[in-house]
PDB file of C-alpha atoms in Angstrom:
ATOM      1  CA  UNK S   1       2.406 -14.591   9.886  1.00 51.00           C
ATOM      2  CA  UNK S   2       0.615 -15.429  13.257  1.00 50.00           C
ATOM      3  CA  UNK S   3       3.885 -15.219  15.242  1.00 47.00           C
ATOM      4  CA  UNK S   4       4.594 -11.738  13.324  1.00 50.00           C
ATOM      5  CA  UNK S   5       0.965 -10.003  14.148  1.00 49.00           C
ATOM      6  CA  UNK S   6       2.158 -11.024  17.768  1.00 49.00           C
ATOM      7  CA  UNK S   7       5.393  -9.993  18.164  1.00 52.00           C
ATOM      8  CA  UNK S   8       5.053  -6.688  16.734  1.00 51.00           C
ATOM      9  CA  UNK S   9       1.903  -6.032  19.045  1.00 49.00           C
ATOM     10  CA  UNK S  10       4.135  -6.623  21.880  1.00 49.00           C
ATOM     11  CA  UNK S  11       6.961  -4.189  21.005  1.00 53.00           C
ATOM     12  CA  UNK S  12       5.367  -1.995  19.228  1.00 58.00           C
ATOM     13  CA  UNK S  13       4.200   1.460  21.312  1.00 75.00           C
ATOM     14  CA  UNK S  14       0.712   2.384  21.963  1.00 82.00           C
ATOM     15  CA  UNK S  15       1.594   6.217  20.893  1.00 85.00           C
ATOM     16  CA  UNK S  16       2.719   4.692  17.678  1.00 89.00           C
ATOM     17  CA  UNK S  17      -0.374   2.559  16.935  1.00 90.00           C
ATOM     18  CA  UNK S  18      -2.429   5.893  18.105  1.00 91.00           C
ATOM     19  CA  UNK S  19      -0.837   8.287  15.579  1.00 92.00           C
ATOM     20  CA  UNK S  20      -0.757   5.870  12.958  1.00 94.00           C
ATOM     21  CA  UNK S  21      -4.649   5.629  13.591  1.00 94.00           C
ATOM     22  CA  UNK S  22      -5.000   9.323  13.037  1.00 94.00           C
ATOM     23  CA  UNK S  23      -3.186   9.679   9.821  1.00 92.00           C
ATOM     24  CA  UNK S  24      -5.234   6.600   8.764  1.00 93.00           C
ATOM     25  CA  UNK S  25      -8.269   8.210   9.706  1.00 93.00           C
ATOM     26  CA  UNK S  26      -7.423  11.701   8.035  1.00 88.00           C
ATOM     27  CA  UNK S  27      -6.493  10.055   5.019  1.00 87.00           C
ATOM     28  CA  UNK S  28      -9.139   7.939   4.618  1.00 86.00           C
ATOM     29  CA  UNK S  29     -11.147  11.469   4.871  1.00 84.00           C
ATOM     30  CA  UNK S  30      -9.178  13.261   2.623  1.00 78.00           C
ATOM     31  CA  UNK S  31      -9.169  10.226   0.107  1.00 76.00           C
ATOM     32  CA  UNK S  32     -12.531  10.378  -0.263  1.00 73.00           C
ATOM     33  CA  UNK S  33     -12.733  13.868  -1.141  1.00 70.00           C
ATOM     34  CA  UNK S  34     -10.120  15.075  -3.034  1.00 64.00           C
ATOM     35  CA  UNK S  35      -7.354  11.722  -3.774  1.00 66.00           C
ATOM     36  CA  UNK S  36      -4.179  11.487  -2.722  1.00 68.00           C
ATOM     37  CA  UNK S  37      -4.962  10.372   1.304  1.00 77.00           C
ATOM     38  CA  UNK S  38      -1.232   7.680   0.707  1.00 79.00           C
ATOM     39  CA  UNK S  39       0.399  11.311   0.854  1.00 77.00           C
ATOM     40  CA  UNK S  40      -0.647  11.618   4.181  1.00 83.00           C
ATOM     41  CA  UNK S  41      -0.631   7.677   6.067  1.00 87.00           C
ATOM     42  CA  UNK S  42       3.099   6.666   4.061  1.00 87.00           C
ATOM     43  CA  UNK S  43       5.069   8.896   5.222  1.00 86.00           C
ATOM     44  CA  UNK S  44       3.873   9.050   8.712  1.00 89.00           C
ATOM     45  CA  UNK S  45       4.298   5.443   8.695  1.00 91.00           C
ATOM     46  CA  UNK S  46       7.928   5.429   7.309  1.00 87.00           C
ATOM     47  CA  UNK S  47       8.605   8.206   9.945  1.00 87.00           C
ATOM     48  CA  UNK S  48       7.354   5.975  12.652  1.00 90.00           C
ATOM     49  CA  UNK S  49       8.825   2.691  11.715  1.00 89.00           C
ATOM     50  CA  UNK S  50      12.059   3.626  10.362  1.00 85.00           C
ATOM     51  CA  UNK S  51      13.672  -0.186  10.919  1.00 85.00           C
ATOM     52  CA  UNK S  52      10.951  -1.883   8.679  1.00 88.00           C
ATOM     53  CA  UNK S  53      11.284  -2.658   4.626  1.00 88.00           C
ATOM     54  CA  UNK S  54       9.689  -0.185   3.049  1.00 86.00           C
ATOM     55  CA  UNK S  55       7.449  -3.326   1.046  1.00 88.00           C
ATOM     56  CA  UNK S  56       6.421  -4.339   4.549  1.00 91.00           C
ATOM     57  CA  UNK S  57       5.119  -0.740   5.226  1.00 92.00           C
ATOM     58  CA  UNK S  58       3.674   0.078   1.813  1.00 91.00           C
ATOM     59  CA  UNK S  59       2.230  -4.199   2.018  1.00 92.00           C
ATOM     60  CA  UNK S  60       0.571  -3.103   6.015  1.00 93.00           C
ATOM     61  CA  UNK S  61      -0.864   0.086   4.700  1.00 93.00           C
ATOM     62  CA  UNK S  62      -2.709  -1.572   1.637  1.00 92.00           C
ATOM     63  CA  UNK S  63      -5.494  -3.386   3.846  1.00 94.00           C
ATOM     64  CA  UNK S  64      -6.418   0.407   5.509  1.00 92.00           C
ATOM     65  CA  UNK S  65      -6.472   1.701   2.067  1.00 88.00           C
ATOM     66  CA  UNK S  66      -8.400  -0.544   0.757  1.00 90.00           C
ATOM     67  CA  UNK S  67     -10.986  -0.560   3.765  1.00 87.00           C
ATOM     68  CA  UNK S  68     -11.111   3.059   2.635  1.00 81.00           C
ATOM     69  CA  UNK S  69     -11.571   3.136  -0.125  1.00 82.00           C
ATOM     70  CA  UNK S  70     -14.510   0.410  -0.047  1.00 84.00           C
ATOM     71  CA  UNK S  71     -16.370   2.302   2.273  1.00 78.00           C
ATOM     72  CA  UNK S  72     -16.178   5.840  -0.089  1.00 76.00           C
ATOM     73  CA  UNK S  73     -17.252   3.454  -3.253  1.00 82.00           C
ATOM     74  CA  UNK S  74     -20.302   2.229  -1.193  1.00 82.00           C
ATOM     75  CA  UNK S  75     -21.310   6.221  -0.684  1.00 76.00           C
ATOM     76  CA  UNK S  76     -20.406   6.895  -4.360  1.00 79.00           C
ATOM     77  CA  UNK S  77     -22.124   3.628  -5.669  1.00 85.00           C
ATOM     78  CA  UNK S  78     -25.605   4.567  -3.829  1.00 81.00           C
ATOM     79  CA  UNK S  79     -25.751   8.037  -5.847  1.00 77.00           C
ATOM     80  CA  UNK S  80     -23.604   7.617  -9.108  1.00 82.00           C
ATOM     81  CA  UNK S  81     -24.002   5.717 -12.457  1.00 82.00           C
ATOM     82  CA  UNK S  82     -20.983   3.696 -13.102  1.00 85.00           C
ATOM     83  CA  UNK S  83     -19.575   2.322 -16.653  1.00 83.00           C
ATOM     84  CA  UNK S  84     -19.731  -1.154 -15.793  1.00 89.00           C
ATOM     85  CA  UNK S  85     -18.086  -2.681 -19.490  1.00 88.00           C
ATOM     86  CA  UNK S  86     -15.423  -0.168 -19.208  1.00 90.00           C
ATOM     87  CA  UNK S  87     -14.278  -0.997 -15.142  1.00 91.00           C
ATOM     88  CA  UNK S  88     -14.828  -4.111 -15.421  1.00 92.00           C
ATOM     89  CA  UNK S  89     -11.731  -4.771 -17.835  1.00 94.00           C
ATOM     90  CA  UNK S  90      -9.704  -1.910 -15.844  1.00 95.00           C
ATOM     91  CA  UNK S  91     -10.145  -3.831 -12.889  1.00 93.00           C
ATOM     92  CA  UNK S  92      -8.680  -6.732 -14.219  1.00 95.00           C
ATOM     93  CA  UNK S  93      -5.947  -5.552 -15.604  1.00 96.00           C
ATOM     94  CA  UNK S  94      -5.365  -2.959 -12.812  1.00 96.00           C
ATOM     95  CA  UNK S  95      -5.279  -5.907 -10.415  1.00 96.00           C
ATOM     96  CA  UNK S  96      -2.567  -7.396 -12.534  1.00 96.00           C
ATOM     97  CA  UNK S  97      -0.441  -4.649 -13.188  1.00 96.00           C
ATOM     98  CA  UNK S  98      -0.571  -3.866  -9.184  1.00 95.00           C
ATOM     99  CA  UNK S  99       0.100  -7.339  -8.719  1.00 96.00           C
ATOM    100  CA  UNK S 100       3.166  -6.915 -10.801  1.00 96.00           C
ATOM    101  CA  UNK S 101       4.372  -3.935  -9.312  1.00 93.00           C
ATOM    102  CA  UNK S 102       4.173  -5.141  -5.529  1.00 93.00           C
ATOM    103  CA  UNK S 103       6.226  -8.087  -6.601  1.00 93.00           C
ATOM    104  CA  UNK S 104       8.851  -5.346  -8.220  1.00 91.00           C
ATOM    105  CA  UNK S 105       8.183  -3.678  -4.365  1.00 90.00           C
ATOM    106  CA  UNK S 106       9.306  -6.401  -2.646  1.00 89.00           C
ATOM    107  CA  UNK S 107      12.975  -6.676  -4.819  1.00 87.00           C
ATOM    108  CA  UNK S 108      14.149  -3.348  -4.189  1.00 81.00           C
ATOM    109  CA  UNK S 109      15.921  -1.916  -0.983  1.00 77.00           C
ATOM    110  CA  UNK S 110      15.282   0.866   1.770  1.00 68.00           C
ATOM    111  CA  UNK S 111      18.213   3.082   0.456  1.00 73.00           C
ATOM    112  CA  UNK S 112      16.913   2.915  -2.894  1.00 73.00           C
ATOM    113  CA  UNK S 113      12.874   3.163  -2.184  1.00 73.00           C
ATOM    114  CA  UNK S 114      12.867   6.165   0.620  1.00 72.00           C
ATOM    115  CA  UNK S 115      14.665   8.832  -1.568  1.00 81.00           C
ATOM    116  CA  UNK S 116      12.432   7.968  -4.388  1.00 78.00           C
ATOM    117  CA  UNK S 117       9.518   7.837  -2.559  1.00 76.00           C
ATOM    118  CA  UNK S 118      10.414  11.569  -0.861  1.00 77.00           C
ATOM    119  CA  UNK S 119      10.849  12.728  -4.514  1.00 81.00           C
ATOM    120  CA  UNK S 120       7.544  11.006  -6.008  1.00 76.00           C
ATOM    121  CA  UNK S 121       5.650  12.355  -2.846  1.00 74.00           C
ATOM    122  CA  UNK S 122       6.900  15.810  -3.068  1.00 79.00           C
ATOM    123  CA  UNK S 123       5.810  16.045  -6.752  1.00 79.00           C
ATOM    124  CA  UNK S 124       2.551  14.402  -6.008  1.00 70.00           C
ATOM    125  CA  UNK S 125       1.841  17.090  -3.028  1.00 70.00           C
ATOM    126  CA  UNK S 126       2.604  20.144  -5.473  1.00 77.00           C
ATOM    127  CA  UNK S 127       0.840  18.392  -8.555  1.00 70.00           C
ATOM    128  CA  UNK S 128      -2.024  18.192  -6.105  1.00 62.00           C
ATOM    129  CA  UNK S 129      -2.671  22.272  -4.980  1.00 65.00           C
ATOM    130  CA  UNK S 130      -1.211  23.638  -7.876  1.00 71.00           C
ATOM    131  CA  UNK S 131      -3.401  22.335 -10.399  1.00 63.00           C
ATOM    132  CA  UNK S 132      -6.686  24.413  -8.916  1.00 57.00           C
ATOM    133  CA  UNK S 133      -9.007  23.960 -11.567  1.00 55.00           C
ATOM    134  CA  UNK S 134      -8.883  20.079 -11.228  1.00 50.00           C
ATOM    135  CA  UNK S 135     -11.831  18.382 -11.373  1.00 47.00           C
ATOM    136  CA  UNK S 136     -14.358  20.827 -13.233  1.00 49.00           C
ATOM    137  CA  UNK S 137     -16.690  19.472 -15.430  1.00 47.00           C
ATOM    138  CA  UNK S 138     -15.096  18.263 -19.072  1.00 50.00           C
ATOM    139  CA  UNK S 139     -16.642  15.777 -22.599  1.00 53.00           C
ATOM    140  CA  UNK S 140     -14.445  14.284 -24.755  1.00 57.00           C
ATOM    141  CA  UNK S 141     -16.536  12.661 -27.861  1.00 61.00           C
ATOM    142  CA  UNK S 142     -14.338   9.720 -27.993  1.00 64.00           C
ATOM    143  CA  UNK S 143     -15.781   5.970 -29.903  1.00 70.00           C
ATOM    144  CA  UNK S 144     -16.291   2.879 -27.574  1.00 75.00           C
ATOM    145  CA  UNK S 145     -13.050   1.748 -29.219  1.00 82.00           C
ATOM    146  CA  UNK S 146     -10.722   4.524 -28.256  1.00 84.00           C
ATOM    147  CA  UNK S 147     -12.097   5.118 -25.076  1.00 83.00           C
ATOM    148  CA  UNK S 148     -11.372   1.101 -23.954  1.00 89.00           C
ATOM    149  CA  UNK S 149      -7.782   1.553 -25.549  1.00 91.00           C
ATOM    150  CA  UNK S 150      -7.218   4.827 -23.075  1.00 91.00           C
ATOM    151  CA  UNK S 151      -8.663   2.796 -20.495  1.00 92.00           C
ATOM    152  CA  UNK S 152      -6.406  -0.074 -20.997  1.00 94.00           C
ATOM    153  CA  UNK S 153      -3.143   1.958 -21.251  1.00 94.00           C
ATOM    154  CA  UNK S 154      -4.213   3.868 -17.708  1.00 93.00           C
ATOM    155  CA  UNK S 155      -5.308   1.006 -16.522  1.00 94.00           C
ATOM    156  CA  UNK S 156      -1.462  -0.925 -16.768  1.00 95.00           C
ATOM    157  CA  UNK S 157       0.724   2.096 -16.084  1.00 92.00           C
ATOM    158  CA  UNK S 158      -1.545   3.700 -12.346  1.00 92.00           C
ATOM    159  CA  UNK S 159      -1.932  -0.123 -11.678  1.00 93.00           C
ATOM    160  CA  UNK S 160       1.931  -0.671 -11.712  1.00 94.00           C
ATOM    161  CA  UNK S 161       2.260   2.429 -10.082  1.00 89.00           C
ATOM    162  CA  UNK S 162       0.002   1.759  -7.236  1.00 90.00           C
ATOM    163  CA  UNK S 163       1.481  -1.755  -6.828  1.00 90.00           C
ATOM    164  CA  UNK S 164       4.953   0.203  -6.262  1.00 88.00           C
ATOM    165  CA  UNK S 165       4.652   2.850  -5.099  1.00 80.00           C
ATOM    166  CA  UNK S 166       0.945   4.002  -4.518  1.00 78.00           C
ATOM    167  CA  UNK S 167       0.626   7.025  -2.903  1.00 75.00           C
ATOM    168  CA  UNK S 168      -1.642   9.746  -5.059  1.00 72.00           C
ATOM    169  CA  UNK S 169      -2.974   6.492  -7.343  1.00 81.00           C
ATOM    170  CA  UNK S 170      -7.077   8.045  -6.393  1.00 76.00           C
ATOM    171  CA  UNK S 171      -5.519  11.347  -7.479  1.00 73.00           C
ATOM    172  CA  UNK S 172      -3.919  10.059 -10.894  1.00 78.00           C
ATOM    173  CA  UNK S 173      -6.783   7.915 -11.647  1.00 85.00           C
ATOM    174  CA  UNK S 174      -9.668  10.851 -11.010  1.00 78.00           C
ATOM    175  CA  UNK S 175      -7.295  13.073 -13.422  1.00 76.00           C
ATOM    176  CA  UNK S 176      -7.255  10.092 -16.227  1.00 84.00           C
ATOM    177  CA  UNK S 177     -11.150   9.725 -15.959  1.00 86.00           C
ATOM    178  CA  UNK S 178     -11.531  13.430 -16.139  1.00 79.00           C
ATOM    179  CA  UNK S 179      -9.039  15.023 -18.238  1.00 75.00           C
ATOM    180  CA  UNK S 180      -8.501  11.466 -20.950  1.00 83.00           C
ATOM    181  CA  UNK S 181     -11.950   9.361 -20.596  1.00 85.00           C
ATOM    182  CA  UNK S 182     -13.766  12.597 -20.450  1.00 80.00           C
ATOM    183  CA  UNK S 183     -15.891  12.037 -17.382  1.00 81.00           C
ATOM    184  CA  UNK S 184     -16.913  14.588 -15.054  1.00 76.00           C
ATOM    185  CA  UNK S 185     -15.447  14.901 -11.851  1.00 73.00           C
ATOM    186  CA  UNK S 186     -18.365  13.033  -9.517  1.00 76.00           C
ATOM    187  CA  UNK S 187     -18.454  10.433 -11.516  1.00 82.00           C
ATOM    188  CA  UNK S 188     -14.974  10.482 -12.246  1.00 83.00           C
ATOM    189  CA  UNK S 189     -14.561   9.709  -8.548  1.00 78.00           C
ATOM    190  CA  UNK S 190     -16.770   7.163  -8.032  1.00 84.00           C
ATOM    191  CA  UNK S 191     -15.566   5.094 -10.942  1.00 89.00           C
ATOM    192  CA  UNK S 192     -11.900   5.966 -10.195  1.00 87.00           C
ATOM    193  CA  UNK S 193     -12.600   4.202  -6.521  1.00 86.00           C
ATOM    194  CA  UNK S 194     -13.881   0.994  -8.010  1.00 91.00           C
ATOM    195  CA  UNK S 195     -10.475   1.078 -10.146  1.00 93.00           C
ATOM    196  CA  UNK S 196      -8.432   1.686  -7.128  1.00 91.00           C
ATOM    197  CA  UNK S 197     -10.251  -1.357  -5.335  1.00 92.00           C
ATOM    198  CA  UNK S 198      -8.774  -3.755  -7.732  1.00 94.00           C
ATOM    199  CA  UNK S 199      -5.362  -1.927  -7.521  1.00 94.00           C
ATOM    200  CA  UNK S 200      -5.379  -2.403  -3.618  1.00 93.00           C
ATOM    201  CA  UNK S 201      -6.367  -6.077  -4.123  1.00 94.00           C
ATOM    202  CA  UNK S 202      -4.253  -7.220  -6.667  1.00 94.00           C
ATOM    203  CA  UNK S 203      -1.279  -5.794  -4.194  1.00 94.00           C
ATOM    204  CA  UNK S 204      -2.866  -7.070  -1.458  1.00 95.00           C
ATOM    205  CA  UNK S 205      -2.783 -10.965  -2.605  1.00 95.00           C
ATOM    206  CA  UNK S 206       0.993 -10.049  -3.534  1.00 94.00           C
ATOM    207  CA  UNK S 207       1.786  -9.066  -0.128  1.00 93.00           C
ATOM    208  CA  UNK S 208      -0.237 -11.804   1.795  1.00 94.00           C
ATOM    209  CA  UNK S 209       1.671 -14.149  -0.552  1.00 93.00           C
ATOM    210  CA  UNK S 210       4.683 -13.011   0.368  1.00 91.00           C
ATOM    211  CA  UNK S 211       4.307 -12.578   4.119  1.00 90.00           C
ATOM    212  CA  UNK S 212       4.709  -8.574   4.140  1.00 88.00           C
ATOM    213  CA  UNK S 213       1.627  -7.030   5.895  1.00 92.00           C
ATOM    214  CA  UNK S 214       1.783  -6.468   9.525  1.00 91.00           C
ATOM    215  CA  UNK S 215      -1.347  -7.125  10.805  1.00 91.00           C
ATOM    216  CA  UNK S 216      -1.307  -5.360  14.228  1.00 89.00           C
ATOM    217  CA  UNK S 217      -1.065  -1.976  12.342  1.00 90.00           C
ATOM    218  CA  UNK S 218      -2.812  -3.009   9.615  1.00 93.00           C
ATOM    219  CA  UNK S 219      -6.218  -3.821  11.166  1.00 93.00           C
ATOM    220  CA  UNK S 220      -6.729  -1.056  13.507  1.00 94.00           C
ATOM    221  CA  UNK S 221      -5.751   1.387  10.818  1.00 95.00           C
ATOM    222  CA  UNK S 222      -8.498   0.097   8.658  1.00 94.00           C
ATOM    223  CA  UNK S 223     -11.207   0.531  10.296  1.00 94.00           C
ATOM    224  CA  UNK S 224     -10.031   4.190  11.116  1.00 94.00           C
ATOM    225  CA  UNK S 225      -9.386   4.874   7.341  1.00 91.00           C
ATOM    226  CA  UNK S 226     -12.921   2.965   6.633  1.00 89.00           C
ATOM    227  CA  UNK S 227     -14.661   5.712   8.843  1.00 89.00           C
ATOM    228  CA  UNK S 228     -12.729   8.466   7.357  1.00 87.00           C
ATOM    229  CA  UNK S 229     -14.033   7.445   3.917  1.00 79.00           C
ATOM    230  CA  UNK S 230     -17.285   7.211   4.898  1.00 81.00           C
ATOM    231  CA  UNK S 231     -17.661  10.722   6.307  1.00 84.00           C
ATOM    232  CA  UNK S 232     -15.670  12.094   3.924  1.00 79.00           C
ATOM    233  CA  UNK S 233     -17.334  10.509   0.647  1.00 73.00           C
ATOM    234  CA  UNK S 234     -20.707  11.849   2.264  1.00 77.00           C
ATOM    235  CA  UNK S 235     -18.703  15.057   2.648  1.00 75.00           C
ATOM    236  CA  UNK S 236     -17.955  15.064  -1.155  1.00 67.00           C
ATOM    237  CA  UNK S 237     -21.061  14.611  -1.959  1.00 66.00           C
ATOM    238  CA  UNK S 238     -22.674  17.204  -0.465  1.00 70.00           C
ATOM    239  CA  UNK S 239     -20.066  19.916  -0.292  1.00 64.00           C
ATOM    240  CA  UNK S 240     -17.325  19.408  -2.897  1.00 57.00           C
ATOM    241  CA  UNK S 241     -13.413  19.334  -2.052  1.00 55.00           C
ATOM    242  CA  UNK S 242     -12.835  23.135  -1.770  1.00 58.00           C
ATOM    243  CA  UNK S 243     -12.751  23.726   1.867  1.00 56.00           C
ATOM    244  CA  UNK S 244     -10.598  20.475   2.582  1.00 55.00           C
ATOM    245  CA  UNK S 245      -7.745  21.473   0.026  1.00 59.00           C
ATOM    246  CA  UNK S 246      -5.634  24.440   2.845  1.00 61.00           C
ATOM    247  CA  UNK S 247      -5.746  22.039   5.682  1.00 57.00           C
ATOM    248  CA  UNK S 248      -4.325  18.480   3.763  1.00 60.00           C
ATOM    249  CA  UNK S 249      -1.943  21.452   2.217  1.00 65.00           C
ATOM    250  CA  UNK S 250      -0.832  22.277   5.447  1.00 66.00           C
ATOM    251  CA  UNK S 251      -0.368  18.391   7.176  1.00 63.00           C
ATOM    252  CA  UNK S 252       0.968  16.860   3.511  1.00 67.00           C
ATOM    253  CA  UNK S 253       3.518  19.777   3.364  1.00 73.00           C
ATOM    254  CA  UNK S 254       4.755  19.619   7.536  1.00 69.00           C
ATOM    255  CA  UNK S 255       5.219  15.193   7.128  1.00 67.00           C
ATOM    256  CA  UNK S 256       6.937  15.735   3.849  1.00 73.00           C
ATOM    257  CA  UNK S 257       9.451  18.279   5.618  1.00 77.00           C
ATOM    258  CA  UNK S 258       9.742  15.101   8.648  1.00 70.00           C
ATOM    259  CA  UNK S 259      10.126  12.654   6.439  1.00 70.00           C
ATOM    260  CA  UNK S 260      12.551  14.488   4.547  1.00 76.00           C
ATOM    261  CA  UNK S 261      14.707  15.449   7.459  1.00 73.00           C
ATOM    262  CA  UNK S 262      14.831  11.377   8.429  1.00 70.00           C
ATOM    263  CA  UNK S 263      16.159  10.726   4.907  1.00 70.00           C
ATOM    264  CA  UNK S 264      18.761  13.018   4.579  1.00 74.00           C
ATOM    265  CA  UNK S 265      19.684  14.192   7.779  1.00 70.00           C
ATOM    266  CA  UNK S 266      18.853  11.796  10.485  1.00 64.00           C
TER     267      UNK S 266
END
């Protein structure tokens, strides 16, 4: 692992390290706020490193995402209530099912995984903007009993997901707090981060395990996607996720077109 972290240093470009940085950064940022930041760091990074496994990409960018996403819980955490009984079983078996579905990851090849990911992103991205009431305030009267039986069944299929796939999992998770648990949407995203943490982990022991995460990317795009979350949770907080929705419309929508072009055409 060592001799990997190394040798990809070496070869790898600084402009590619740089703009990997960025989208990390942005993403974290636009995590935060509004879900869905994987839309904007994956594809970037399968654009940039077009001769790597797709599980050694998705594996590298689960240590910025969950740097990320620790730092926006820590913002949400100082100012939100959180449902401890009912995350702390999620997280469990969120961690599993990611676990699960990174090992699935790490079976499948690039000519399968890239056209499926370009279709799951795309739908993701128009899911996303389309859907413009997202996120207003919603109760659901539900007993202790039902509400840990949703939480279990969301809990399995978004961890699976995220172990897979992962892209849009803060996004999917916010709309299953909000539109099945019945939470509103702040603390929908604060509890929805501490969900995604176990997610991110549970992937992240897969990959480790299995030697897939590139460090050399990994770490520097942490820390950027650490202090994206942490300006843009504060940002959330204080301002909502209206005026960030155009601009991630506008980046999500030009990579998708790039990373569509290197699939099919290129």
């Amino acid at each position: 692992m060592e001799f990997l972290f190394l040798e990809f240093f070496v070869s790898m470009e600084t402009y590619i390290i740089i703009v990997l940085c960025i989208a990390s950064f942005f993403a974290g940022f636009v995590d935060a706020i509004v879900g869905g930041g994987g839309l904007i760091q994956t594809p970037v990074a399968l654009i940039l490193l077009p001769n790597l496994a797709v599980s050694t990409i998705i594996g590298s960018l689960k240590i910025p995402a969950f740097s990320g996403t620790s730092f926006a819980a820590r913002q949400y955490l100082k100012k939100v209530d959180m449902n401890w009984k009912l995350l702390s079983v999620m997280a469990v078996l969120s961690f599993c099912a990611a676990f699960l579905g990174s090992q699935v990851l790490t079976t499948v090849s690039n000519d399968f995984m890239k056209p499926l990911l370009l279709g799951v992103l795309t739908m993701i991205a128009i899911y996303t903007f389309t859907k413009k009431d997202f996120g207003q305030h919603q109760e659901k009267n539900f007993s202790s009993k039902r509400q840990l039986g949703l939480a279990i069944i969301i809990s399995l299929l978004i961890g699976f997901y995220d172990g897979f796939i992962g892209p849009g999992t803060g996004s999917f998770l916010v709309l299953a707090f909000v539109s099945v648990l019945g939470f509103d949407f702040l603390h929908a995203s604060a509890n929805a981060k501490m969900v995604n943490l176990a997610t991110n982990f549970g992937s992240i022991c897969l990959f480790i395990l299995k030697g897939k995460i590139i460090w050399a990317i990994a770490i520097p795009m942490a820390v950027c996607n650490a202090l994206g979350g942490f300006i843009g949770a504060k940002l959330a907080i204080k301002k909502g996720n209206g005026f960030i929705r155009i601009f991630f419309l506008i980046v999500v929508v030009g990579t998708l077109i790039r990373f569509g072009y290197d699939v099919f055409v290129n």
